[in-house]
Coordinates of N, CA and C in Angstrom, one line a residue:
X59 N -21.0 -100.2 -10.9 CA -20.7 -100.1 -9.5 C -21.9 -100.6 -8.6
X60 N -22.9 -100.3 -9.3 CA -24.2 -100.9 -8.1 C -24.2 -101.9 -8.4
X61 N -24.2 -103.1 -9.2 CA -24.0 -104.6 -9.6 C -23.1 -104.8 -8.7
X62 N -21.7 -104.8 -8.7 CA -20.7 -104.8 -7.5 C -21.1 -105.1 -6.3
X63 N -22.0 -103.7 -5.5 CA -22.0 -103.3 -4.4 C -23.1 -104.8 -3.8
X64 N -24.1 -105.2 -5.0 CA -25.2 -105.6 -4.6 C -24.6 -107.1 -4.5
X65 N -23.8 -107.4 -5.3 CA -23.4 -108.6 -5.3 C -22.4 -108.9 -4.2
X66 N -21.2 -108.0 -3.9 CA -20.9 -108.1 -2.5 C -21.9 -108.1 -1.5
X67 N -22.6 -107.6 -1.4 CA -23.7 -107.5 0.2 C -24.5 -108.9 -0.1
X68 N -24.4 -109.6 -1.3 CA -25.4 -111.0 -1.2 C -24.5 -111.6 -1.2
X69 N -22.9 -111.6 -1.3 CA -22.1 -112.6 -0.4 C -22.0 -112.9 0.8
X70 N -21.7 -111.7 1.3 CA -21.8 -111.3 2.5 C -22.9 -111.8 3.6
X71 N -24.1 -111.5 2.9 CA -25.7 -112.5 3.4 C -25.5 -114.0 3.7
X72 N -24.7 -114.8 2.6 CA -24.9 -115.7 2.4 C -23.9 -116.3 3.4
X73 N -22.6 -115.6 3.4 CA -22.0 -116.1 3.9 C -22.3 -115.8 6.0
X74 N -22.5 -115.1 5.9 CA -23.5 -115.0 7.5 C -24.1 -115.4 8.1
X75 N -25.3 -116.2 6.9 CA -26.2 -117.0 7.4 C -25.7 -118.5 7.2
X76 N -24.6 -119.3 6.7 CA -24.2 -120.4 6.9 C -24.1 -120.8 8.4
X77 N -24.2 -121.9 8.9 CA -24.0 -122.7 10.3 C -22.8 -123.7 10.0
X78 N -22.6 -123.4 11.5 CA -21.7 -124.8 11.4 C -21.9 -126.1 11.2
X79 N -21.4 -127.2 10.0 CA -22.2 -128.6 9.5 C -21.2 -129.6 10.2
X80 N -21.3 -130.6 10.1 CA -20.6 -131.7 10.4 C -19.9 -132.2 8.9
X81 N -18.3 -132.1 8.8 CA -17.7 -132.0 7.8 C -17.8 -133.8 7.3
X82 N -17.5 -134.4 8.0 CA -17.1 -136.0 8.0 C -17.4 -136.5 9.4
X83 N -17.9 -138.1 9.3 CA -18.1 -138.6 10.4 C -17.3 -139.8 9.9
X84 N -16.9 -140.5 10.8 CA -16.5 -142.0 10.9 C -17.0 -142.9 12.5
X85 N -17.2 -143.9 12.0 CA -18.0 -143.9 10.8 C -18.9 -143.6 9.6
X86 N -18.4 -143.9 8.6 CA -19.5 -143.0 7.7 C -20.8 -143.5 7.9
X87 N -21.5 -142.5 7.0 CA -23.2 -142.6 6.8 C -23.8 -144.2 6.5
X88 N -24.1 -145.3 7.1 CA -25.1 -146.4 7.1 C -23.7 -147.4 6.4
X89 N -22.3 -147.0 7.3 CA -20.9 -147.6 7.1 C -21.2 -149.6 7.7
X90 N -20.9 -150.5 7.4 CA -21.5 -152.0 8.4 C -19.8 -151.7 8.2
X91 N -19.9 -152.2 9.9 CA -18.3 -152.0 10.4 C -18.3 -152.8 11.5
X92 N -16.7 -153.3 11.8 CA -16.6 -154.4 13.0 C -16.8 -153.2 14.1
X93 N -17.2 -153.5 15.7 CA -17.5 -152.5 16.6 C -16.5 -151.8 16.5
X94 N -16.8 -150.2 16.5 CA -15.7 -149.4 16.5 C -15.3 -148.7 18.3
X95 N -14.1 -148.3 18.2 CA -14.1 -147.8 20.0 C -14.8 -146.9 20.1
X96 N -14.5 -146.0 18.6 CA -14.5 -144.3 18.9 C -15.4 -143.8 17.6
X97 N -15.8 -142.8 17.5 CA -16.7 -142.1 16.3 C -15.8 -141.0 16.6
X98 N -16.0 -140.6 15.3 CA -14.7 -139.3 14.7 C -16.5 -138.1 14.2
X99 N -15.9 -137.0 14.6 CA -16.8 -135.9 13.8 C -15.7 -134.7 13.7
X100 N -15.8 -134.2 12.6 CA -15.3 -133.1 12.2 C -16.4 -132.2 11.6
X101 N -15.7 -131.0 12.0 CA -16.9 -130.1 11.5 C -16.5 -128.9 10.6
X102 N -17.4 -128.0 9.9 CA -16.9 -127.1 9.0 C -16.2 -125.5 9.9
X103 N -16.5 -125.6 11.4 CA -15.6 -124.7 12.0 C -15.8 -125.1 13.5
X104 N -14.9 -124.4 14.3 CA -15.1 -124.8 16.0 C -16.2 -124.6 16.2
X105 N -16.7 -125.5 17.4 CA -17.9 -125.3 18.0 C -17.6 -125.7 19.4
X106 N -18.5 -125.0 20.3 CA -18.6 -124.8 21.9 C -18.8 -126.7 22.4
X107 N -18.0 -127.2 22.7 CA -18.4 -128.1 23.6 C -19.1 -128.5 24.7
X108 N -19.4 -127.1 25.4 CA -19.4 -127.2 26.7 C -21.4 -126.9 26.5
X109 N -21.8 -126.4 25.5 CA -22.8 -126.5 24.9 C -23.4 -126.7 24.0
X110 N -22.7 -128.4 23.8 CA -23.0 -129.2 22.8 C -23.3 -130.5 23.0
X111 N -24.3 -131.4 22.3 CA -24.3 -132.9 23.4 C -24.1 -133.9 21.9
X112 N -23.9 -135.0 22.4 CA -23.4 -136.0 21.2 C -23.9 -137.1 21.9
X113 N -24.9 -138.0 21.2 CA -25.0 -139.5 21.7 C -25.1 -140.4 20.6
X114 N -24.5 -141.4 21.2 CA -24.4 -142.6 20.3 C -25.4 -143.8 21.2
X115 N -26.3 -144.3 20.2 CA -27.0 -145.1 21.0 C -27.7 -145.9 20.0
X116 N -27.9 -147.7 20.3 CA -28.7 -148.7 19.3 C -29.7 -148.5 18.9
X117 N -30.5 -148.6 17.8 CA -31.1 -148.1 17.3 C -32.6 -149.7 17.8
X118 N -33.5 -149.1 18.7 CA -34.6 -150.0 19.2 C -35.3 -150.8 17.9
X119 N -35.5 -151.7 18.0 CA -36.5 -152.6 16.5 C -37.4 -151.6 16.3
X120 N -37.9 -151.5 15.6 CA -38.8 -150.8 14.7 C -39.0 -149.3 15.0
X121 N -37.9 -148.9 15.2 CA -38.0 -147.5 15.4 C -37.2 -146.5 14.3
X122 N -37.9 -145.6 13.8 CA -37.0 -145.0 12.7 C -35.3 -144.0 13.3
X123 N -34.9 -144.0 12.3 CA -33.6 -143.0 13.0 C -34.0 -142.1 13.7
X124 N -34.6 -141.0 12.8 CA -35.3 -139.8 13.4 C -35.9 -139.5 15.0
X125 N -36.5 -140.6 15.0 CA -37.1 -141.2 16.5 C -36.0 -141.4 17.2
X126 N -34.7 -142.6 17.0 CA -33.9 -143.1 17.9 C -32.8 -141.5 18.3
X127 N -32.5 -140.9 17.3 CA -31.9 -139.8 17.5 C -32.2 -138.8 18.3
X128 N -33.8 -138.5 18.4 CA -34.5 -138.0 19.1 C -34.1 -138.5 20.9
X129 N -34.4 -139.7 20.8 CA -34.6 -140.4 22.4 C -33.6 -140.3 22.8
X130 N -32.1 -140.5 22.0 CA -30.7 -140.3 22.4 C -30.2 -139.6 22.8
X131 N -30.9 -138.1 22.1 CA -30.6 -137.0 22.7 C -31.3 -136.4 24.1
X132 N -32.4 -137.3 24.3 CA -33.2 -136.8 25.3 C -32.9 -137.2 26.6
X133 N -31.7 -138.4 26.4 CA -30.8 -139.3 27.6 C -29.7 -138.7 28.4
X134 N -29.8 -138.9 29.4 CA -28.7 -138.0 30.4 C -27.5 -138.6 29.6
X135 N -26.1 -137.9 29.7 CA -24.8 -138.5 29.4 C -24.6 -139.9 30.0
X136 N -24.8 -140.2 31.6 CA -24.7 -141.5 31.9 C -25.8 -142.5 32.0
X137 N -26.5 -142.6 30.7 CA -27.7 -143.7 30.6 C -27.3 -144.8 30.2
X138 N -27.6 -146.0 30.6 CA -27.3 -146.9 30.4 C -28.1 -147.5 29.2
X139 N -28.5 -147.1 28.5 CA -28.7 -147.2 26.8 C -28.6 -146.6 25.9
X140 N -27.1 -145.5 26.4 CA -25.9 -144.8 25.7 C -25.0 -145.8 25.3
X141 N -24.4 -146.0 24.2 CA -23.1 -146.4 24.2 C -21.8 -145.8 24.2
X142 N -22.0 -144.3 23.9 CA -21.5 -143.4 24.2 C -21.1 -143.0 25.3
X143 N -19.7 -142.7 25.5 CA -19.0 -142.3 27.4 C -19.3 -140.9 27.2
X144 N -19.5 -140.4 28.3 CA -19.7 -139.1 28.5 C -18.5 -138.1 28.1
X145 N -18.7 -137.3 27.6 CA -17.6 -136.2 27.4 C -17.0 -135.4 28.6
X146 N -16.0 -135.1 28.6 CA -15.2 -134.5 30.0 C -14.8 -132.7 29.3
X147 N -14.7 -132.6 27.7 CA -14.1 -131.4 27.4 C -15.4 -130.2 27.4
X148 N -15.0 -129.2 27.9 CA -15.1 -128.0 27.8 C -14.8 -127.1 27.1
X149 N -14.3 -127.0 26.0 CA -13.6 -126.5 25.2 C -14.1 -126.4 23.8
X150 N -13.6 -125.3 22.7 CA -14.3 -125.3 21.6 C -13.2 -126.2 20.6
X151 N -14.0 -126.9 19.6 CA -13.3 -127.9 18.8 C -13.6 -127.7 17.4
X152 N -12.9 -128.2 16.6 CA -13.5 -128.2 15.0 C -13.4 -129.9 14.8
X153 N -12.9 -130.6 15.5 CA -12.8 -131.7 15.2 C -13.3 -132.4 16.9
X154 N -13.6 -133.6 17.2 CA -13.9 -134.5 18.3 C -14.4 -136.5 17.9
X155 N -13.4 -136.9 18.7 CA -13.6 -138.3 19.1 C -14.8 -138.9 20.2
X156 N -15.2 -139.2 20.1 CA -16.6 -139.4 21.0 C -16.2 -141.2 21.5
X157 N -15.4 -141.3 22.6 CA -15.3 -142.6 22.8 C -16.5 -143.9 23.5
X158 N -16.5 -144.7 22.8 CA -17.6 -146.2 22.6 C -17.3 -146.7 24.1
X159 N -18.5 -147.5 24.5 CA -18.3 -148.5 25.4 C -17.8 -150.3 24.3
X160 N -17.2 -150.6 25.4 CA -16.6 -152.4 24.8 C -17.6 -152.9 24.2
X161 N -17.3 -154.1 23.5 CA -18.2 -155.4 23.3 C -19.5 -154.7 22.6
X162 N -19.7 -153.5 21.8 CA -20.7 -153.3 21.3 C -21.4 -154.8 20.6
X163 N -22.9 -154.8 20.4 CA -23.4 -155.9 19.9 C -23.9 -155.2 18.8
X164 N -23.5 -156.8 17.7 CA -24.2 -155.8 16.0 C -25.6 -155.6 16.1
X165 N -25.9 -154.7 15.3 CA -27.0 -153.9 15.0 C -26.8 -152.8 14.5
X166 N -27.9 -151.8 14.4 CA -27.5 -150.4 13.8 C -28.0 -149.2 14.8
X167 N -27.1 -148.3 14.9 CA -27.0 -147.8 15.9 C -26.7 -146.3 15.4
X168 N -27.0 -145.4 16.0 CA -27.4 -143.6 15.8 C -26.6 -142.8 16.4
X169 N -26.1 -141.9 15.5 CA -25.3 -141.1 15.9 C -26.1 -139.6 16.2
X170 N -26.2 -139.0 17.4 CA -26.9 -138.0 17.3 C -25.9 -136.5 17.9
X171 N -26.3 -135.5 17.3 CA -25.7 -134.3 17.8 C -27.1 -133.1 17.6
X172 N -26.5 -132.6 18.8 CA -26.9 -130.9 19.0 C -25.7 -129.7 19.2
X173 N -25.2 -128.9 18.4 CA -23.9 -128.7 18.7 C -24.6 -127.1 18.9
X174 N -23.6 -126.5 19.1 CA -23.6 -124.8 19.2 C -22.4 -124.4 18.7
X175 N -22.4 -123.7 17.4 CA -21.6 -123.2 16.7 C -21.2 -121.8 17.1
X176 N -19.7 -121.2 16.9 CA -19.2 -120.1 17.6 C -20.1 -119.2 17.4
X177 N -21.0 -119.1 16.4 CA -21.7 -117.9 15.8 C -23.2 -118.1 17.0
X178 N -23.3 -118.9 17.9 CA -24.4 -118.9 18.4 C -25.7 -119.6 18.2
X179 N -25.4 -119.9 16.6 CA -26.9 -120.8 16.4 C -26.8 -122.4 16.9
X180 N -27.6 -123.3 17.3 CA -27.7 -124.7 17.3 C -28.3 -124.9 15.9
X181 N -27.3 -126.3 15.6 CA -27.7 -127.3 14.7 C -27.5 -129.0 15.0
X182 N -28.8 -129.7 14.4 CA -29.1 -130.8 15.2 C -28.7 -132.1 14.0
X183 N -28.9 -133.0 14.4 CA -28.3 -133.7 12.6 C -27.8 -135.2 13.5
X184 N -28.3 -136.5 12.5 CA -27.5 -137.7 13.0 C -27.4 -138.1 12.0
X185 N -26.8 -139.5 12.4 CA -25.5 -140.4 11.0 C -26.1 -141.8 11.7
X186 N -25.9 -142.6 10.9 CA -26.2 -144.2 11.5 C -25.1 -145.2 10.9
X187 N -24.5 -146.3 11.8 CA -23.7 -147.1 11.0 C -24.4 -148.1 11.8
X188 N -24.1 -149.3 11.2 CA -24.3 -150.9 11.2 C -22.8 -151.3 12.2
X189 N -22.9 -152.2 12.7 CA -22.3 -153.2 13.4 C -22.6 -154.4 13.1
X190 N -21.3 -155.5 12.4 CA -21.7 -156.7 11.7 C -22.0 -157.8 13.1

């Protein structure tokens, strides 16, 4: 019975401390694709929109992702070296389209997020695809 008990309460842990991840992105991870309108994210449960930020933005010459993701996120929604349109919902989602500006030009370009999961914690995380 106390094997039981101990092994339930370290599910129970485990399962507690999981965050919300980003299930699938589309484009996928370092995908070379004709310019896309829209980026697809799904995630492993709803998350708060309305305190959450998403940017998509070209990735500067010699700058690592980590860096570009960083600067992306540090951009107001209407920066003009977003390619990302600003989000309008308020609302909690498990899934979101993140719609592109036109005419993107090839290169490789960053996908960045800061989301806030129902459970309250933030988690931060980006994806990169190519443009032929």
């Amino acid at each position: 019975m106390k094997k039981i008990l101990m092994l339930l309460t370290a599910l129970t842990l485990s399962t507690a401390t999981a965050h919300t991840a980003v299930s699938s992105i589309t484009p996928s991870l370092n995908a070379v694709v004709a310019a896309p309108r829209a980026v697809q994210l799904k995630f492993s449960e709803p998350i708060k929109l309305r305190f959450s930020t998403f940017r998509v933005m070209a990735i500067p010459a010699g700058q690592s992702v980590e860096a570009a993701a960083k600067l992306a996120l540090a951009e107001k929604a209407d920066s003009g070296r977003l390619v990302s349109l600003p989000l309008s919902a308020t609302i909690t989602a498990a899934q979101l389209s993140i719609a592109l500006k036109a005419n993107l030009k090839s290169g490789q370009y960053v996908i960045a997020w800061k989301i806030l999961s129902e459970d309250g914690h933030p988690v931060t995380g980006q994806s990169t695809f190519r443009i032929k």
